[in-house]
XYZ file of C-alpha atoms in Angstrom:
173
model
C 25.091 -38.768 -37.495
C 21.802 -39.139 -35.438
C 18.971 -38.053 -36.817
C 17.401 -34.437 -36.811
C 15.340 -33.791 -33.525
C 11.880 -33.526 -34.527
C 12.367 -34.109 -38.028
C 10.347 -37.562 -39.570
C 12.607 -39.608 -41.148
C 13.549 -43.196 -42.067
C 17.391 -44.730 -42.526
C 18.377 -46.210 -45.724
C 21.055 -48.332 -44.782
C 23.308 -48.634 -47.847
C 23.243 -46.836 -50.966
C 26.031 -46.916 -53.814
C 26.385 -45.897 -57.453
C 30.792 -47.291 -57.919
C 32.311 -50.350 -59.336
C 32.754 -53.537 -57.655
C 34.873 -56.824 -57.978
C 34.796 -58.701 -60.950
C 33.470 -56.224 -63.513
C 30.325 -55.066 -61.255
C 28.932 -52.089 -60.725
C 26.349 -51.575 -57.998
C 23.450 -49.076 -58.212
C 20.608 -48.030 -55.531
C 16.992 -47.646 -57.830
C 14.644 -45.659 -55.326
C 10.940 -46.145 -55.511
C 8.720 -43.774 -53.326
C 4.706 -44.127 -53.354
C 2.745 -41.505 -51.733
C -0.397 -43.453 -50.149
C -2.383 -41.077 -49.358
C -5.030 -38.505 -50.826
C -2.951 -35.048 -50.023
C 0.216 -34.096 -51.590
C 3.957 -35.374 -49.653
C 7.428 -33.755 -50.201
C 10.942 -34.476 -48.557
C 14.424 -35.045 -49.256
C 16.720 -38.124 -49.339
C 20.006 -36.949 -48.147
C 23.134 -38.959 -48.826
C 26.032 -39.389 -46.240
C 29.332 -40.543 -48.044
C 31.015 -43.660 -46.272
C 33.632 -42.793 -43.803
C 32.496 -39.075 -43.256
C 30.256 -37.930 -40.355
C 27.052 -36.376 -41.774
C 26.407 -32.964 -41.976
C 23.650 -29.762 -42.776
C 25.676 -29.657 -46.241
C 25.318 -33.744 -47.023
C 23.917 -33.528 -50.645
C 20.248 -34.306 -50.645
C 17.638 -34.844 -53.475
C 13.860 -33.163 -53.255
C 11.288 -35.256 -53.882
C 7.255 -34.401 -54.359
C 4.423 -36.574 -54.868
C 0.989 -35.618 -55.978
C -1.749 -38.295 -53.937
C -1.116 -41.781 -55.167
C 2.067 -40.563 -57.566
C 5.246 -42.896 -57.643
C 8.237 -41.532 -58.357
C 10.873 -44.237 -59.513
C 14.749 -43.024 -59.092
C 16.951 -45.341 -61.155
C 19.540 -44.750 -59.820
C 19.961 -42.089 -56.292
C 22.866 -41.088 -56.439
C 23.628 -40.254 -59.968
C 20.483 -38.451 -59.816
C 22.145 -36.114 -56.631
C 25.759 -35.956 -59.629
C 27.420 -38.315 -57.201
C 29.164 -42.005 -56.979
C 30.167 -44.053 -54.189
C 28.538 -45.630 -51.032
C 27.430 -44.843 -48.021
C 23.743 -44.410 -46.034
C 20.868 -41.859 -46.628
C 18.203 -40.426 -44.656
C 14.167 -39.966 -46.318
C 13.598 -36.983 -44.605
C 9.983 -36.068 -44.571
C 8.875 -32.267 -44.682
C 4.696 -32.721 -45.805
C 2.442 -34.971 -45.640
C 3.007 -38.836 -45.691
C 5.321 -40.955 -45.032
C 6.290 -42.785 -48.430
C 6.374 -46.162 -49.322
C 9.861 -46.866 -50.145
C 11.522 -50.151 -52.610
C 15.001 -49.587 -52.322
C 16.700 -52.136 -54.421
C 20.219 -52.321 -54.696
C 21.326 -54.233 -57.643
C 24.624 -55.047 -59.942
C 23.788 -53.668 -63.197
C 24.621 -56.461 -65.793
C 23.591 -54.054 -68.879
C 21.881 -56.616 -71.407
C 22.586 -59.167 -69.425
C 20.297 -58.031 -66.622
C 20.857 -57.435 -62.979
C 21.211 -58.954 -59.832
C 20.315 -57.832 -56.398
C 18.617 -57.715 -53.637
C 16.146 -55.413 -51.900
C 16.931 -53.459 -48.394
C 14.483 -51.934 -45.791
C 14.048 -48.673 -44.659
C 13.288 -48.172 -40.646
C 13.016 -45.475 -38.366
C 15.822 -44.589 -36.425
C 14.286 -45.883 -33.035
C 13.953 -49.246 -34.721
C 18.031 -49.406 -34.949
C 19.679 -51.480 -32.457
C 20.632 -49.813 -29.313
C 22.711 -50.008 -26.526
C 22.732 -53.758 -24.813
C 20.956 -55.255 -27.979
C 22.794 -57.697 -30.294
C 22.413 -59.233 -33.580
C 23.332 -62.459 -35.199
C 24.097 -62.651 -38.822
C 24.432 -66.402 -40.366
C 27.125 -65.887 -42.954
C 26.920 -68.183 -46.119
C 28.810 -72.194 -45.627
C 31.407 -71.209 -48.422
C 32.634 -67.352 -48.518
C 34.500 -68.921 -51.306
C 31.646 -68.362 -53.261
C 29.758 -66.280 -52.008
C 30.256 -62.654 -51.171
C 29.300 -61.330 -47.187
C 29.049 -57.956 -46.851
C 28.664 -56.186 -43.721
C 28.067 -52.380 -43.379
C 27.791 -50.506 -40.346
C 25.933 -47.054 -40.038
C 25.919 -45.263 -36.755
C 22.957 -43.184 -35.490
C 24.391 -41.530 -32.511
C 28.235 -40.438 -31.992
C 30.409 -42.604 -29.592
C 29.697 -45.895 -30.904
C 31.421 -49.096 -30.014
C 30.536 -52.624 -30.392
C 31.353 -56.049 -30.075
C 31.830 -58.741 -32.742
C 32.181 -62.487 -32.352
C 32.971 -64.674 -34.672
C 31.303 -68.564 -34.052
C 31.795 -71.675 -36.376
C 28.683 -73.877 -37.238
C 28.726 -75.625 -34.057
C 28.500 -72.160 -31.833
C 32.562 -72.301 -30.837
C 33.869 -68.901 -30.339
C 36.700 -68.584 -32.728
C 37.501 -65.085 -32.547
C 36.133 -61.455 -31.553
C 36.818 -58.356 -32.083
């Protein structure tokens, strides 16, 4: 879903609160930091993966007093939901946040593992005629790849080749 005309918001990519391989299970901690000397409210809203968003996506209120951070262990448990998908920071007053989004396999007393993921504004997203390359790891033996796709606008198509090390097209889709 695109985003709201008018509205001031930022994409969160990826956001998840469900198992994983291997005995994992990945959480999204959410840490917002109100900069400035006025009060700031909004929403995050979550879109579930493989559903188009919609005015009743389930969304959680936030409000920060000036210079207040608000740390969210874990998003979507705090909304009563599990799974993955993308959210929207949807800001109603004030300023724009400062965000940590940190999505992380929860390891109990062992500790966790992750990795942190920005937040941009929907303009920043690729559009049409842009491209991307992504280096995947030497070995996807051992190491996991993950690639997500989240799309602003309906009608979206794209391209994907696939290149060994020495830039040979091996396959597209």
């Amino acid at each position: 879903p695109g985003p709201i005309s008018g509205i001031d918001m930022r994409v969160i990519p990826v956001v998840a609160s469900t198992p994983g391989a291997f005995g994992s299970f990945f959480r999204t901690a959410v840490q917002l930091h109100n900069p400035s000397a006025s009060p700031a409210s909004g929403r995050i809203v979550f879109h579930a993966q493989g559903t188009s968003g919609s005015a009743n996506d389930p969304f959680l209120p936030y409000s920060l007093q000036p210079r207040e951070t608000l740390y969210i262990p874990d998003v979507l448990v705090a909304m009563g939901r599990s799974g993955i998908g993308g959210a929207d920071l949807v800001i109603e007053t004030g300023a724009v946040p400062l965000t940590a989004i940190r999505i992380f396999d929860d390891g109990g007393a062992s500790g966790t593992t992750g990795m942190n993921e920005p937040v941009f504004r929907a303009d920043e997203a690729l559009q049409a005629g842009q491209s991307v390359l992504l280096i995947a790891p030497p070995d996807l033996a051992l190491t996991r790849f993950n690639i997500g796709i989240r799309s602003l606008v309906d009608g979206l198509t794209f391209d994907v080749a696939v290149l060994d090390e020495r830039g040979e097209n091996v396959g597209s889709v």
